[in-house]
Tab-separated table of C-alpha atoms in Angstrom:
chain	number	residue	atom	x	y	z
A	14	UNK	CA	0.000	0.000	0.000
A	15	UNK	CA	0.875	3.667	-0.132
A	16	UNK	CA	3.354	5.079	2.379
A	17	UNK	CA	2.805	8.111	4.571
A	18	UNK	CA	5.738	9.250	6.674
A	19	UNK	CA	5.541	11.437	9.762
A	20	UNK	CA	8.420	13.236	11.423
A	21	UNK	CA	9.391	13.442	14.177
A	22	UNK	CA	8.024	10.265	15.717
A	23	UNK	CA	8.389	11.802	19.140
A	24	UNK	CA	9.292	15.232	20.442
A	25	UNK	CA	9.630	16.909	23.809
A	26	UNK	CA	9.332	20.665	24.024
A	27	UNK	CA	9.117	23.306	26.711
A	28	UNK	CA	5.899	25.141	27.523
A	29	UNK	CA	5.486	28.230	25.427
A	30	UNK	CA	7.524	27.024	22.489
A	31	UNK	CA	6.268	25.870	19.103
A	32	UNK	CA	6.805	22.520	17.490
A	33	UNK	CA	6.313	21.422	13.894
A	34	UNK	CA	5.282	17.959	12.728
A	35	UNK	CA	5.679	16.957	9.099
A	36	UNK	CA	3.542	14.545	7.109
A	37	UNK	CA	4.757	13.293	3.741
A	38	UNK	CA	3.197	11.020	1.165
A	39	UNK	CA	6.207	9.147	-0.174
A	40	UNK	CA	4.924	7.411	-3.272
A	41	UNK	CA	1.794	9.260	-4.264
A	42	UNK	CA	0.427	12.751	-4.522
A	43	UNK	CA	-2.112	13.664	-1.892
A	44	UNK	CA	-4.381	16.574	-2.627
A	45	UNK	CA	-5.930	16.127	0.788
A	46	UNK	CA	-4.336	15.287	4.118
A	47	UNK	CA	-5.966	14.985	7.497
A	48	UNK	CA	-4.648	15.668	10.982
A	49	UNK	CA	-5.894	13.756	14.013
A	50	UNK	CA	-5.277	13.778	17.704
A	51	UNK	CA	-5.598	10.632	19.737
A	52	UNK	CA	-5.825	10.346	23.499
A	53	UNK	CA	-4.917	7.078	25.250
A	54	UNK	CA	-7.404	4.288	24.616
A	55	UNK	CA	-9.620	6.539	22.532
A	56	UNK	CA	-10.516	6.830	18.893
A	57	UNK	CA	-9.049	9.294	16.434
A	58	UNK	CA	-10.296	12.858	16.726
A	59	UNK	CA	-10.191	14.733	13.444
A	60	UNK	CA	-8.618	18.144	13.920
A	61	UNK	CA	-8.529	19.511	10.394
A	62	UNK	CA	-8.599	18.749	6.708
A	63	UNK	CA	-5.653	20.093	4.764
A	64	UNK	CA	-5.962	20.791	1.046
A	65	UNK	CA	-2.952	21.549	-1.100
A	66	UNK	CA	-2.684	25.221	-1.909
A	67	UNK	CA	-5.588	26.375	0.237
A	68	UNK	CA	-6.430	27.023	3.858
A	69	UNK	CA	-7.140	24.095	6.104
A	70	UNK	CA	-10.656	23.369	7.284
A	71	UNK	CA	-10.765	22.971	11.047
A	72	UNK	CA	-13.222	20.904	13.021
A	73	UNK	CA	-15.397	22.582	15.576
A	74	UNK	CA	-13.550	23.291	18.786
A	75	UNK	CA	-10.065	23.164	17.263
A	76	UNK	CA	-8.174	26.463	17.549
A	77	UNK	CA	-6.783	27.304	14.135
A	78	UNK	CA	-4.378	29.880	15.558
A	79	UNK	CA	-2.919	27.303	17.891
A	80	UNK	CA	-2.702	24.419	15.455
A	81	UNK	CA	-1.308	25.889	12.262
A	82	UNK	CA	-1.588	23.656	9.207
A	83	UNK	CA	0.214	24.207	5.956
A	84	UNK	CA	-0.110	22.045	2.849
A	85	UNK	CA	2.508	23.563	0.600
A	86	UNK	CA	2.846	20.728	-1.890
A	87	UNK	CA	1.084	17.578	-3.017
A	88	UNK	CA	3.355	15.491	-0.824
A	89	UNK	CA	3.831	17.555	2.324
A	90	UNK	CA	1.596	18.924	5.056
A	91	UNK	CA	2.813	20.361	8.348
A	92	UNK	CA	1.144	20.847	11.711
A	93	UNK	CA	2.647	23.466	14.011
A	94	UNK	CA	1.550	23.514	17.628
A	95	UNK	CA	2.135	27.086	18.735
A	96	UNK	CA	2.762	28.208	22.299
A	97	UNK	CA	2.508	24.627	23.445
A	98	UNK	CA	1.163	23.778	26.887
A	99	UNK	CA	1.215	20.478	28.794
A	100	UNK	CA	-2.423	19.845	27.843
A	101	UNK	CA	-1.317	19.752	24.190
A	102	UNK	CA	0.679	16.617	24.949
A	103	UNK	CA	-0.828	13.892	22.816
A	104	UNK	CA	-0.374	11.501	19.909
A	105	UNK	CA	-0.819	13.344	16.620
A	106	UNK	CA	-1.470	11.382	13.440
A	107	UNK	CA	-1.780	12.460	9.829
A	108	UNK	CA	-3.365	10.659	6.930
A	109	UNK	CA	-3.354	11.204	3.213
A	110	UNK	CA	-6.010	10.488	0.647
A	111	UNK	CA	-5.153	8.817	-2.641
A	112	UNK	CA	-7.058	8.769	-5.889
A	113	UNK	CA	-10.219	6.826	-5.137
A	114	UNK	CA	-10.126	8.231	-1.621
A	115	UNK	CA	-8.329	5.380	0.071
A	116	UNK	CA	-6.749	6.805	3.208
A	117	UNK	CA	-3.358	5.846	4.568
A	118	UNK	CA	-2.039	6.926	7.939
A	119	UNK	CA	1.362	8.069	9.098
A	120	UNK	CA	3.138	6.430	12.000
A	121	UNK	CA	2.100	9.152	14.413
A	122	UNK	CA	4.030	11.688	16.469
A	123	UNK	CA	4.175	11.715	20.242
A	124	UNK	CA	4.296	15.238	21.631
A	125	UNK	CA	5.218	15.848	25.248
A	126	UNK	CA	5.163	19.408	26.533
A	127	UNK	CA	7.064	19.944	29.775
B	20	UNK	CA	-23.518	13.922	10.044
B	21	UNK	CA	-22.360	10.346	9.979
B	22	UNK	CA	-22.348	8.292	13.167
B	23	UNK	CA	-20.455	5.021	13.438
B	24	UNK	CA	-20.940	2.591	16.292
B	25	UNK	CA	-18.521	-0.268	16.866
B	26	UNK	CA	-18.948	-3.406	18.983
B	27	UNK	CA	-17.589	-4.943	21.034
B	28	UNK	CA	-15.175	-2.540	22.688
B	29	UNK	CA	-13.010	-5.436	23.861
B	30	UNK	CA	-12.729	-8.947	22.520
B	31	UNK	CA	-10.638	-11.805	23.816
B	32	UNK	CA	-10.261	-15.031	21.858
B	33	UNK	CA	-8.118	-18.125	21.992
B	34	UNK	CA	-5.448	-18.531	19.340
B	35	UNK	CA	-6.916	-20.255	16.317
B	36	UNK	CA	-10.453	-19.082	16.969
B	37	UNK	CA	-12.299	-16.549	14.846
B	38	UNK	CA	-12.966	-12.938	15.806
B	39	UNK	CA	-15.817	-10.781	14.551
B	40	UNK	CA	-16.134	-7.025	15.011
B	41	UNK	CA	-19.270	-5.195	13.924
B	42	UNK	CA	-19.992	-1.615	12.968
B	43	UNK	CA	-23.151	0.241	12.097
B	44	UNK	CA	-23.391	3.560	10.312
B	45	UNK	CA	-26.168	6.100	9.996
B	46	UNK	CA	-25.660	7.923	6.688
B	47	UNK	CA	-26.926	5.924	3.737
B	48	UNK	CA	-24.764	8.089	1.462
B	49	UNK	CA	-21.582	6.551	2.903
B	50	UNK	CA	-20.015	4.227	0.379
B	51	UNK	CA	-16.487	3.470	1.562
B	52	UNK	CA	-15.783	1.350	4.646
B	53	UNK	CA	-12.173	0.711	5.658
B	54	UNK	CA	-10.830	-1.203	8.625
B	55	UNK	CA	-7.640	-0.227	10.411
B	56	UNK	CA	-5.364	-2.067	12.818
B	57	UNK	CA	-3.490	0.020	15.340
B	58	UNK	CA	-0.696	-1.398	17.424
B	59	UNK	CA	0.423	0.320	20.583
B	60	UNK	CA	2.206	3.597	19.889
B	61	UNK	CA	1.803	3.397	16.124
B	62	UNK	CA	-0.453	4.901	13.503
B	63	UNK	CA	-3.441	2.949	12.153
B	64	UNK	CA	-2.709	0.579	9.302
B	65	UNK	CA	-5.273	-0.104	6.602
B	66	UNK	CA	-5.949	-3.840	6.573
B	67	UNK	CA	-8.976	-4.150	4.327
B	68	UNK	CA	-11.679	-1.969	2.859
B	69	UNK	CA	-14.944	-2.397	1.018
B	70	UNK	CA	-17.006	-0.155	-1.197
B	71	UNK	CA	-20.759	-0.114	-1.366
B	72	UNK	CA	-20.980	-1.893	-4.692
B	73	UNK	CA	-19.547	-5.044	-3.092
B	74	UNK	CA	-21.087	-7.264	-0.412
B	75	UNK	CA	-18.001	-9.129	0.709
B	76	UNK	CA	-14.256	-8.956	0.338
B	77	UNK	CA	-11.609	-11.373	1.529
B	78	UNK	CA	-7.859	-11.183	1.926
B	79	UNK	CA	-6.319	-14.349	3.339
B	80	UNK	CA	-7.505	-14.610	6.975
B	81	UNK	CA	-9.365	-11.317	6.907
B	82	UNK	CA	-12.787	-10.670	5.416
B	83	UNK	CA	-15.254	-7.815	5.493
B	84	UNK	CA	-18.984	-8.019	4.824
B	85	UNK	CA	-21.325	-5.145	4.089
B	86	UNK	CA	-25.101	-4.989	4.425
B	87	UNK	CA	-26.199	-1.699	2.889
B	88	UNK	CA	-29.846	-2.217	3.703
B	89	UNK	CA	-29.159	-2.655	7.388
B	90	UNK	CA	-26.262	-0.184	7.300
B	91	UNK	CA	-23.789	-2.425	8.993
B	92	UNK	CA	-20.456	-3.983	8.130
B	93	UNK	CA	-18.284	-6.511	9.889
B	94	UNK	CA	-14.658	-7.581	10.106
B	95	UNK	CA	-13.953	-11.290	10.308
B	96	UNK	CA	-10.556	-12.645	11.295
B	97	UNK	CA	-10.112	-16.406	11.072
B	98	UNK	CA	-7.389	-18.571	12.613
B	99	UNK	CA	-6.362	-15.757	14.912
B	100	UNK	CA	-2.740	-15.436	15.999
B	101	UNK	CA	-1.198	-13.552	18.931
B	102	UNK	CA	0.157	-10.948	16.498
B	103	UNK	CA	-3.429	-10.082	15.587
B	104	UNK	CA	-3.735	-8.515	19.050
B	105	UNK	CA	-4.281	-4.780	18.517
B	106	UNK	CA	-6.972	-2.121	18.425
B	107	UNK	CA	-9.178	-2.280	15.352
B	108	UNK	CA	-11.106	0.708	14.028
B	109	UNK	CA	-13.858	0.760	11.455
B	110	UNK	CA	-14.689	3.883	9.466
B	111	UNK	CA	-17.275	5.150	7.032
B	112	UNK	CA	-17.056	7.887	4.438
B	113	UNK	CA	-18.449	9.100	1.172
B	114	UNK	CA	-15.439	7.878	-0.734
B	115	UNK	CA	-16.135	9.650	-3.973
B	116	UNK	CA	-16.619	13.086	-2.474
B	117	UNK	CA	-15.110	15.207	0.247
B	118	UNK	CA	-11.735	13.590	-0.308
B	119	UNK	CA	-12.404	10.725	2.027
B	120	UNK	CA	-13.226	12.476	5.312
B	121	UNK	CA	-14.034	9.527	7.513
B	122	UNK	CA	-16.019	8.932	10.661
B	123	UNK	CA	-14.390	6.353	12.920
B	124	UNK	CA	-15.797	3.880	15.370
B	125	UNK	CA	-14.501	3.923	18.927
B	126	UNK	CA	-12.265	0.922	18.382
B	127	UNK	CA	-12.143	-2.700	19.517
B	128	UNK	CA	-9.254	-4.013	21.559
B	129	UNK	CA	-8.630	-7.562	20.375
B	130	UNK	CA	-6.557	-9.882	22.536
B	131	UNK	CA	-5.546	-13.257	21.153
B	132	UNK	CA	-4.430	-15.616	23.892
B	133	UNK	CA	-1.754	-18.143	22.965
């Protein structure tokens, strides 16, 4: 199947700083990528839909100024957590949609804010 | 919007037995139903999917069935092995529109006892 790569796989940052997570589709072009947050033992919570060359569409309750999403090319989307706080600590996962709308997920990124 | 319910939330089987996980969906317009396996600390991995023009699909020990009339679909794993132990998520989306934005079930934790 298609490969979606996320980087970094884990990151620790200090409160108040910003951290960027990258999501790349390695062997296909993805016009649409999705960003999720997952709490322990819970399902995936969609944060936003990222379309190449346009602004991301955020789900209700997700602060767009805090979670900045950029989809600069057909193979790369980034999520920047700005002014991170301990409550932002979580597992963040991206996915990318192929032609025919099959969705493949990245490996996930663990964020710990200290 | 779409609502997906998944049962059971936990499932424990003996190695070699079969495991069945069921999902129901609410939006009759949904036409793409993937299943994902998520191991601890990793992103979900697509294991099988089915589209609404098909009633059943099989891939080795894994099969998925779809009943459009009743709006439910099921994952069947035969001859289970300890490495099948993971969390399984079902999802539903309108695969030909909206670039595959999916609604996920809450997940089923499958434990296969050796």
